[in-house]
Short mmCIF file of C-alpha atoms and ligand atoms in Angstrom, two decimals:
data_model
loop_
_atom_site.label_atom_id
_atom_site.label_comp_id
_atom_site.label_asym_id
_atom_site.label_seq_id
_atom_site.Cartn_x
_atom_site.Cartn_y
_atom_site.Cartn_z
CA MET A 9 -24.48 -17.45 -12.05
CA SER A 10 -23.02 -14.82 -9.89
CA VAL A 11 -20.41 -16.33 -6.73
CA HIS A 12 -22.88 -15.78 -4.17
CA GLU A 13 -25.85 -18.01 -6.79
CA GLU A 14 -23.11 -20.45 -7.33
CA ARG A 15 -22.30 -21.38 -3.02
CA ARG A 16 -26.28 -20.54 -2.51
CA SER A 17 -26.80 -24.13 -5.17
CA THR A 18 -23.98 -26.28 -3.44
CA ALA A 19 -25.07 -25.15 0.14
CA SER A 20 -25.95 -27.29 3.06
CA VAL A 21 -26.64 -27.90 6.43
CA ILE A 22 -25.31 -29.13 9.86
CA ALA A 23 -27.71 -29.93 12.14
CA ARG A 24 -25.72 -27.70 16.02
CA PRO A 25 -25.46 -31.78 17.39
CA ASP A 26 -23.66 -32.57 14.15
CA LEU A 27 -21.23 -30.48 14.68
CA SER A 28 -19.27 -32.37 16.52
CA GLN A 29 -18.29 -34.79 13.44
CA LEU A 30 -16.45 -31.90 11.90
CA LEU A 31 -14.15 -31.74 14.79
CA GLN A 32 -13.98 -35.39 14.66
CA SER A 33 -12.85 -35.46 11.32
CA LEU A 34 -10.45 -32.97 11.36
CA HIS A 35 -8.35 -34.71 13.88
CA ALA A 36 -8.74 -37.86 11.57
CA ARG A 37 -7.13 -36.18 9.04
CA GLY A 38 -4.89 -35.51 11.19
CA TYR A 39 -5.46 -31.54 11.60
CA THR A 40 -5.10 -30.19 15.17
CA THR A 41 -7.92 -28.25 15.76
CA ILE A 42 -7.05 -24.08 16.52
CA GLY A 43 -9.93 -22.11 17.29
CA PRO A 44 -11.90 -19.33 20.51
CA ARG A 45 -12.44 -20.51 23.94
CA LEU A 46 -12.76 -18.71 27.09
CA GLU A 47 -9.67 -17.47 28.51
CA GLU A 48 -8.47 -15.24 31.54
CA GLY A 49 -11.89 -13.31 30.79
CA ALA A 50 -11.52 -13.06 26.91
CA ILE A 51 -11.96 -14.91 24.34
CA VAL A 52 -8.94 -15.74 22.71
CA TYR A 53 -7.60 -18.93 20.18
CA GLY A 54 -6.43 -22.39 21.49
CA GLU A 55 -6.32 -25.46 20.88
CA VAL A 56 -10.17 -26.91 21.14
CA ALA A 57 -10.54 -30.91 21.03
CA THR A 58 -14.52 -30.12 21.20
CA VAL A 59 -17.46 -28.33 20.14
CA ASP A 60 -18.35 -28.11 24.18
CA GLU A 61 -15.17 -26.30 24.34
CA LEU A 62 -15.32 -23.34 22.41
CA PRO A 63 -17.41 -20.51 24.06
CA VAL A 64 -21.17 -21.65 23.63
CA GLY A 65 -23.75 -19.07 25.16
CA TRP A 66 -21.38 -16.47 25.60
CA SER A 67 -20.27 -13.03 23.17
CA ASP A 68 -18.88 -9.53 24.48
CA GLU A 69 -18.94 -6.09 24.05
CA GLN A 70 -16.66 -3.64 23.10
CA GLU A 71 -16.31 0.15 22.76
CA GLY A 72 -12.45 2.07 22.95
CA GLY A 73 -10.51 1.28 25.67
CA SER A 74 -13.41 -1.70 27.23
CA TYR A 75 -14.29 -5.80 26.67
CA ARG A 76 -16.40 -7.15 28.39
CA LEU A 77 -18.11 -10.97 28.78
CA LYS A 78 -21.13 -10.90 28.71
CA HIS A 79 -23.57 -14.18 28.76
CA ARG A 80 -25.94 -15.34 25.62
CA ALA A 81 -29.63 -17.30 26.33
CA ASP A 82 -29.17 -18.83 23.00
CA GLY A 83 -26.86 -21.23 22.67
CA ALA A 84 -24.58 -19.49 19.72
CA LEU A 85 -20.93 -20.81 19.65
CA PHE A 86 -19.65 -18.21 17.35
CA GLY A 87 -22.05 -15.53 19.09
CA TYR A 88 -19.52 -13.02 19.28
CA THR A 89 -17.16 -10.59 17.62
CA VAL A 90 -12.80 -10.92 17.69
CA GLY A 91 -10.94 -11.30 20.70
CA PRO A 92 -7.16 -10.06 21.11
CA HIS A 93 -5.57 -13.13 19.57
CA SER A 94 -5.31 -13.11 15.75
CA TRP A 95 -4.51 -15.67 13.53
CA LYS A 96 -1.34 -14.81 12.57
CA ARG A 97 0.13 -15.92 16.22
CA PHE A 98 -0.07 -19.46 14.03
CA LEU A 99 0.58 -18.09 10.89
CA CYS A 100 4.14 -16.46 12.13
CA PRO A 101 4.81 -17.02 15.43
CA PRO A 102 5.78 -14.56 17.70
CA VAL A 103 9.45 -15.79 18.12
CA ARG A 104 11.09 -18.40 16.56
CA LYS A 105 14.96 -19.30 15.50
CA LEU A 106 15.96 -19.09 12.28
CA TRP A 107 18.77 -20.99 12.15
CA GLN A 108 21.40 -22.35 14.37
CA ALA A 109 25.57 -22.69 13.63
CA ARG A 110 27.50 -25.37 15.56
CA LYS A 111 31.86 -24.92 15.87
CA ASP A 112 32.86 -27.24 13.69
CA GLY A 113 36.48 -27.93 13.86
CA ASP A 114 37.62 -24.19 12.00
CA GLY A 115 34.54 -23.55 10.55
CA PHE A 116 30.85 -23.91 11.23
CA THR A 117 27.98 -26.06 10.60
CA VAL A 118 25.08 -23.91 9.75
CA GLU A 119 21.74 -25.72 10.83
CA GLN A 120 18.44 -25.64 9.52
CA ASP A 121 15.41 -26.46 11.73
CA GLU A 122 13.72 -29.14 9.59
CA THR A 123 10.63 -29.26 12.14
CA PRO A 124 7.27 -30.62 9.47
CA PRO A 125 5.12 -27.55 10.46
CA PRO A 126 1.91 -28.65 12.30
CA HIS A 127 -1.16 -29.37 10.84
CA TYR A 128 -4.06 -26.38 11.97
CA ALA A 129 -7.42 -26.32 11.13
CA LEU A 130 -9.05 -23.01 12.22
CA ILE A 131 -11.95 -22.57 13.43
CA GLY A 132 -14.23 -20.12 12.85
CA VAL A 133 -12.85 -17.56 10.93
CA ARG A 134 -14.08 -14.43 10.36
CA ALA A 135 -14.16 -13.21 7.32
CA CYS A 136 -11.66 -9.88 8.53
CA GLU A 137 -9.72 -12.27 9.74
CA LEU A 138 -9.67 -14.36 5.80
CA ARG A 139 -8.54 -10.35 4.58
CA ALA A 140 -5.53 -10.27 7.13
CA ILE A 141 -4.20 -13.77 6.18
CA GLN A 142 -4.67 -12.38 2.71
CA ILE A 143 -2.14 -9.39 3.29
CA LEU A 144 0.67 -11.62 5.74
CA ASP A 145 0.08 -13.99 2.16
CA ASP A 146 1.10 -10.92 0.04
CA ILE A 147 3.76 -10.26 2.38
CA TYR A 148 5.38 -13.41 3.43
CA LEU A 149 4.94 -15.51 -0.20
CA GLY A 150 4.06 -12.39 -2.38
CA GLY A 151 7.71 -10.26 -2.86
CA SER A 152 10.66 -11.41 -3.96
CA THR A 153 11.73 -13.63 -1.00
CA VAL A 154 9.31 -16.18 0.07
CA ASP A 155 9.34 -17.13 3.93
CA THR A 156 9.78 -20.70 3.55
CA ASP A 157 8.65 -21.17 7.11
CA TYR A 158 5.02 -19.30 6.70
CA GLN A 159 4.71 -21.26 3.09
CA ARG A 160 4.96 -24.65 5.07
CA ARG A 161 2.22 -23.26 7.86
CA ARG A 162 0.51 -21.78 5.06
CA GLN A 163 -0.11 -25.43 3.03
CA ALA A 164 -1.05 -27.53 6.08
CA MET A 165 -3.48 -25.07 7.35
CA LEU A 166 -7.12 -25.59 6.12
CA ILE A 167 -9.51 -22.74 7.19
CA VAL A 168 -13.35 -22.86 8.66
CA ALA A 169 -14.61 -20.08 8.71
CA VAL A 170 -17.82 -18.43 9.89
CA ASN A 171 -20.12 -15.04 8.46
CA CYS A 172 -20.68 -12.89 11.37
CA GLY A 173 -23.77 -12.81 13.05
CA GLN A 174 -22.69 -9.72 14.82
CA ALA A 175 -21.24 -6.62 14.81
CA GLY A 176 -18.59 -5.09 17.25
CA ASN A 177 -19.29 -1.44 18.49
CA THR A 178 -15.62 -1.33 16.82
CA CYS A 179 -15.77 -3.09 13.90
CA PHE A 180 -15.81 -1.49 10.16
CA CYS A 181 -15.10 -3.86 7.96
CA ALA A 182 -17.70 -2.87 5.97
CA SER A 183 -15.65 0.19 5.18
CA VAL A 184 -13.12 -1.26 3.98
CA HIS A 185 -14.58 -4.08 2.51
CA ALA A 186 -13.27 -6.76 4.24
CA GLY A 187 -16.25 -8.58 5.75
CA PRO A 188 -18.43 -8.85 7.33
CA HIS A 189 -19.45 -11.65 3.99
CA VAL A 190 -17.39 -14.72 4.21
CA THR A 191 -16.57 -14.42 -0.12
CA GLY A 192 -13.24 -16.66 -0.12
CA GLY A 193 -10.00 -17.69 1.07
CA TYR A 194 -11.72 -21.34 3.19
CA ASP A 195 -12.42 -24.76 3.49
CA LEU A 196 -15.77 -24.71 4.92
CA ALA A 197 -17.54 -21.72 4.98
CA LEU A 198 -20.18 -21.45 8.14
CA THR A 199 -23.22 -19.48 9.08
CA GLU A 200 -24.53 -20.27 12.51
CA VAL A 201 -28.88 -20.08 12.34
CA ILE A 202 -30.74 -20.24 15.47
CA VAL A 203 -34.23 -19.57 15.25
CA ALA A 204 -36.83 -20.42 18.06
CA GLU A 205 -35.33 -24.63 18.90
CA ASP A 206 -33.84 -24.85 15.55
CA HIS A 207 -30.02 -23.95 15.56
CA PHE A 208 -28.54 -25.62 12.89
CA PHE A 209 -25.50 -23.35 10.39
CA VAL A 210 -25.32 -23.39 6.05
CA VAL A 211 -22.34 -24.10 4.78
CA THR A 212 -20.78 -23.80 1.72
CA THR A 213 -17.26 -25.08 0.76
CA GLY A 214 -14.37 -23.90 -1.02
CA SER A 215 -11.84 -26.38 -1.35
CA GLY A 216 -11.29 -29.81 -2.64
CA ARG A 217 -10.24 -30.51 1.13
CA GLY A 218 -13.61 -28.93 2.39
CA ASP A 219 -15.67 -30.31 0.42
CA GLU A 220 -13.87 -34.31 1.44
CA VAL A 221 -14.09 -33.19 5.29
CA LEU A 222 -18.10 -31.87 4.31
CA ALA A 223 -18.22 -35.39 3.54
CA ASP A 224 -17.83 -37.49 6.53
CA VAL A 225 -19.93 -34.95 8.91
CA PRO A 226 -24.67 -35.85 8.42
CA HIS A 227 -25.19 -32.72 5.97
CA ARG A 228 -28.22 -32.18 3.93
CA PRO A 229 -29.08 -29.88 1.57
CA ALA A 230 -29.98 -25.79 2.07
CA THR A 231 -33.58 -24.83 1.67
CA SER A 232 -34.24 -21.26 -0.58
CA ALA A 233 -35.63 -19.97 3.09
CA GLU A 234 -32.40 -21.42 5.15
CA LEU A 235 -30.33 -19.81 2.66
CA ASP A 236 -32.04 -16.51 2.91
CA MET A 237 -32.03 -16.69 6.46
CA ALA A 238 -28.62 -16.97 6.70
CA ASP A 239 -28.18 -14.20 3.42
CA ALA A 240 -30.27 -12.25 6.59
CA ILE A 241 -27.72 -12.32 9.42
CA VAL A 242 -25.23 -11.38 7.23
CA ALA A 243 -26.78 -8.60 5.93
CA GLU A 244 -28.10 -7.37 9.36
CA THR A 245 -24.66 -7.55 10.94
CA ALA A 246 -23.27 -5.57 7.61
CA HIS A 247 -25.71 -2.74 8.89
CA HIS A 248 -24.77 -2.49 12.50
CA MET A 249 -20.64 -1.49 12.63
CA GLY A 250 -20.66 0.34 16.27
CA ARG A 251 -17.58 2.42 13.33
CA THR A 252 -17.60 3.77 9.89
CA LEU A 253 -13.76 4.95 7.86
CA GLU A 254 -14.56 6.63 4.56
CA THR A 255 -10.84 5.13 2.96
CA ALA A 256 -11.81 7.07 -0.41
CA GLY A 257 -9.07 9.26 -0.94
CA ILE A 258 -7.56 8.21 2.86
CA LYS A 259 -3.79 8.09 1.16
CA ALA A 260 -4.03 11.83 0.41
CA LEU A 261 -5.56 12.39 2.97
CA LEU A 262 -3.07 11.49 5.15
CA TYR A 263 0.12 12.64 3.52
CA ARG A 264 -1.59 15.73 3.18
CA HIS A 265 -1.55 16.67 6.88
CA PHE A 266 1.22 14.91 7.87
CA GLU A 267 2.35 18.34 9.64
CA HIS A 268 -0.94 19.17 11.44
CA PRO A 269 -1.44 19.29 14.82
CA ARG A 270 -3.51 17.36 15.14
CA TRP A 271 -0.99 14.32 15.52
CA ASP A 272 0.29 16.39 18.66
CA GLU A 273 -2.97 16.14 20.68
CA VAL A 274 -2.99 11.97 19.99
CA ALA A 275 0.25 12.48 21.20
CA GLU A 276 -0.71 13.59 24.27
CA ARG A 277 -2.78 10.52 25.70
CA CYS A 278 -0.95 7.93 23.00
CA LEU A 279 1.95 5.90 25.92
CA THR A 280 3.54 3.80 23.13
CA CYS A 281 2.94 0.45 24.70
CA GLY A 282 2.39 -0.69 20.98
CA ASN A 283 -0.99 -2.76 22.04
CA CYS A 284 -2.45 -1.95 19.03
CA THR A 285 0.29 -3.07 17.05
CA MET A 286 0.38 -6.54 18.80
CA VAL A 287 -3.68 -7.39 18.46
CA CYS A 288 -3.38 -5.96 14.39
CA PRO A 289 -3.78 -9.35 12.23
CA THR A 290 -2.38 -7.14 10.05
CA CYS A 291 1.16 -6.06 11.44
CA PHE A 292 4.37 -7.37 10.70
CA CYS A 293 7.27 -5.87 12.08
CA PHE A 294 9.84 -8.52 14.01
CA THR A 295 13.66 -7.83 14.63
CA VAL A 296 16.31 -10.30 14.66
CA GLU A 297 18.56 -11.32 17.91
CA ASP A 298 21.40 -13.44 17.42
CA THR A 299 23.02 -15.14 20.92
CA THR A 300 25.75 -18.02 22.08
CA ASP A 301 25.88 -20.57 24.85
CA LEU A 302 28.42 -19.91 26.82
CA THR A 303 30.77 -21.99 25.68
CA GLY A 304 30.88 -21.00 22.20
CA THR A 305 29.87 -23.50 20.51
CA VAL A 306 26.78 -22.56 19.15
CA ALA A 307 24.97 -19.43 18.16
CA GLU A 308 21.64 -18.84 17.06
CA ARG A 309 19.60 -16.92 15.05
CA TRP A 310 15.59 -15.58 17.21
CA ARG A 311 13.10 -13.65 15.14
CA ARG A 312 10.42 -11.21 17.94
CA ALA A 313 8.06 -10.04 16.70
CA ASP A 314 8.74 -6.35 17.12
CA SER A 315 6.59 -3.08 17.40
CA CYS A 316 6.93 0.33 15.48
CA PHE A 317 6.26 1.94 18.99
CA THR A 318 9.38 1.23 20.46
CA THR A 319 11.81 3.95 20.22
CA ALA A 320 14.30 0.96 19.41
CA PHE A 321 12.59 -0.24 16.43
CA SER A 322 13.36 3.08 14.18
CA PHE A 323 17.34 3.39 16.50
CA ILE A 324 19.98 3.12 13.35
CA THR A 325 23.45 4.50 14.65
CA SER A 326 23.06 7.68 16.62
CA GLY A 327 19.83 6.85 17.95
CA SER A 328 15.56 6.21 17.23
CA GLN A 329 14.75 8.30 13.85
CA ARG A 330 11.00 8.91 15.87
CA ALA A 331 11.60 9.68 19.63
CA SER A 332 8.46 11.86 19.90
CA ALA A 333 5.21 9.61 20.34
CA LYS A 334 3.77 11.76 17.71
CA ALA A 335 6.12 10.10 15.33
CA ARG A 336 5.07 6.70 15.83
CA TYR A 337 1.75 7.04 16.01
CA ARG A 338 1.75 8.95 12.78
CA GLN A 339 4.24 6.62 11.46
CA TRP A 340 1.64 3.54 12.48
CA LEU A 341 -1.53 4.86 11.25
CA THR A 342 -0.22 6.64 8.38
CA HIS A 343 0.93 2.94 7.63
CA LYS A 344 -1.76 1.08 8.08
CA LEU A 345 -4.14 3.26 5.57
CA ALA A 346 -1.80 5.04 3.35
CA THR A 347 2.31 3.32 2.46
CA TRP A 348 0.84 0.20 2.64
CA GLN A 349 -1.11 1.31 -0.71
CA ASP A 350 2.16 2.23 -2.03
CA GLN A 351 3.69 -1.12 -0.93
CA PHE A 352 1.64 -3.26 -1.68
CA GLY A 353 -1.24 -2.35 -3.23
CA THR A 354 -3.78 -3.07 -0.46
CA LEU A 355 -5.37 -0.87 3.03
CA GLY A 356 -3.26 -2.19 5.39
CA CYS A 357 -6.28 -2.68 7.78
CA VAL A 358 -8.64 -5.10 7.52
CA GLY A 359 -11.82 -3.35 10.02
CA CYS A 360 -11.48 -5.37 13.27
CA GLY A 361 -11.20 -3.48 15.43
CA ARG A 362 -8.97 -4.20 17.22
CA CYS A 363 -6.51 -1.67 18.34
CA ILE A 364 -9.43 0.45 19.12
CA THR A 365 -10.37 -1.36 21.81
CA TRP A 366 -7.23 -2.92 23.38
CA CYS A 367 -5.46 0.60 23.14
CA PRO A 368 -5.82 1.49 27.18
CA VAL A 369 -6.95 4.85 26.59
CA GLY A 370 -9.36 4.43 23.70
CA ILE A 371 -7.32 5.71 20.96
CA ASP A 372 -8.90 4.99 17.89
CA LEU A 373 -7.42 5.51 14.02
CA THR A 374 -11.33 5.66 12.54
CA ALA A 375 -12.14 9.05 15.09
CA GLU A 376 -8.55 10.07 14.10
CA VAL A 377 -9.06 10.26 10.40
CA ALA A 378 -12.40 11.63 10.83
CA ALA A 379 -10.47 14.60 12.47
CA LEU A 380 -8.26 15.27 10.02
CA ARG A 381 -10.99 15.03 7.09
CA ALA A 382 -13.99 17.19 9.21
CA GLU A 383 -10.71 20.13 9.05
CA ASP A 384 -10.39 18.96 5.02
CA ILE A 385 -13.10 20.44 3.41
CA GLY A 386 -11.97 22.21 -0.08
CA GLN A 387 -8.28 21.30 0.25
CA SER A 388 -9.14 17.94 -1.74
S1 LIG B 11 -2.51 3.96 20.73
FE1 LIG B 11 -3.10 2.53 22.50
S2 LIG B 11 -2.34 0.95 21.66
FE2 LIG B 11 -1.48 2.10 20.55
S3 LIG B 11 1.03 2.81 21.38
FE3 LIG B 11 -0.70 4.26 21.67
S4 LIG B 11 -1.90 3.35 23.35
FE4 LIG B 11 -1.00 1.35 23.07
S1 LIG B 12 -5.23 -1.33 12.32
FE1 LIG B 12 -6.63 -1.51 13.78
S2 LIG B 12 -8.89 -1.97 13.00
FE2 LIG B 12 -7.40 -2.32 11.43
S3 LIG B 12 -6.71 -4.39 11.48
FE3 LIG B 12 -5.04 -3.60 12.59
S4 LIG B 12 -6.26 -4.00 14.31
FE4 LIG B 12 -8.15 -3.95 13.28
#
């Protein structure tokens, strides 16, 4: 029996009115529920205490440099694609104190932050975002040095995934095999189904914790027809991705065209604002900042999210090593799709499309790669 068949054989159905008990069960187990919510004209991630705080009956329209909310009539709870936030803000917060040192006679004492990690239940994690979390796991936990703060947050976290019922115009997760079907890495996974007056969630569990939570929520075994409906929704989503990215030989392609004039063309448009790195769920660069108080008694070391689009990021003694916009854009895109493979053995991109939507001038990495490919015929 394949994994998919096994999941189908154990899948359940939760009726729409009973979903609130899922959140109640999570709260009773000590979790703070974090999920999508409407804020300042976008769907972002924040604390969601009740199902009614989800963006019920809302959707979005995305294009290069454009994001708009719109109503939908069916009252769907998860009827939109990903917004400007990603889960990395809860796994590796953009600003974090690493340690502080206090003057102590002739020496000093280093004081580590012993605050227990937050217990977050992430609600509505999409397939591309699960892949992004796996990538962050490789970065922070997979090397010779483990980031213990990330590790503690990750272990305390529970994930309620959601299969995508629609693809956005800037989505291309299917091209990079990161979605839209959720295949693992979750505690519970939901597929929202709305047919006429019927509104329910097909649910599978992926861990013992997921089984325990589901046991608190009224549910029944899914019928074969309900499972077929759920599978059809995700299959349909896969066929409506707004973008595609051909990944075959992409590393060699980018290395071959390191000096291509296309980099000059994109640099003329790029504002080097760094938006693409801030919204990207896998961009993880940071800088370290030391401070002291006015009395010289306490020194602190802080970690702050940084971006390869700043000149300061590559500053080494004599100046910035990537002084031009061309050098910085090329570094970012080449890292995502080529050098990431050398570093971690995978692509650094999960096809979420955020960098396309939230780029103020609509620069699109899929178009940049396609342009290089178009002139590459016969050279591979
Ligand atoms: S590609 Fe777009 S989002 Fe990224 S730095 Fe350039 S202008 Fe900003
Ligand atoms: S590079 Fe762009 S499309 Fe790829 S994961 Fe980052 S934000 Fe998403």
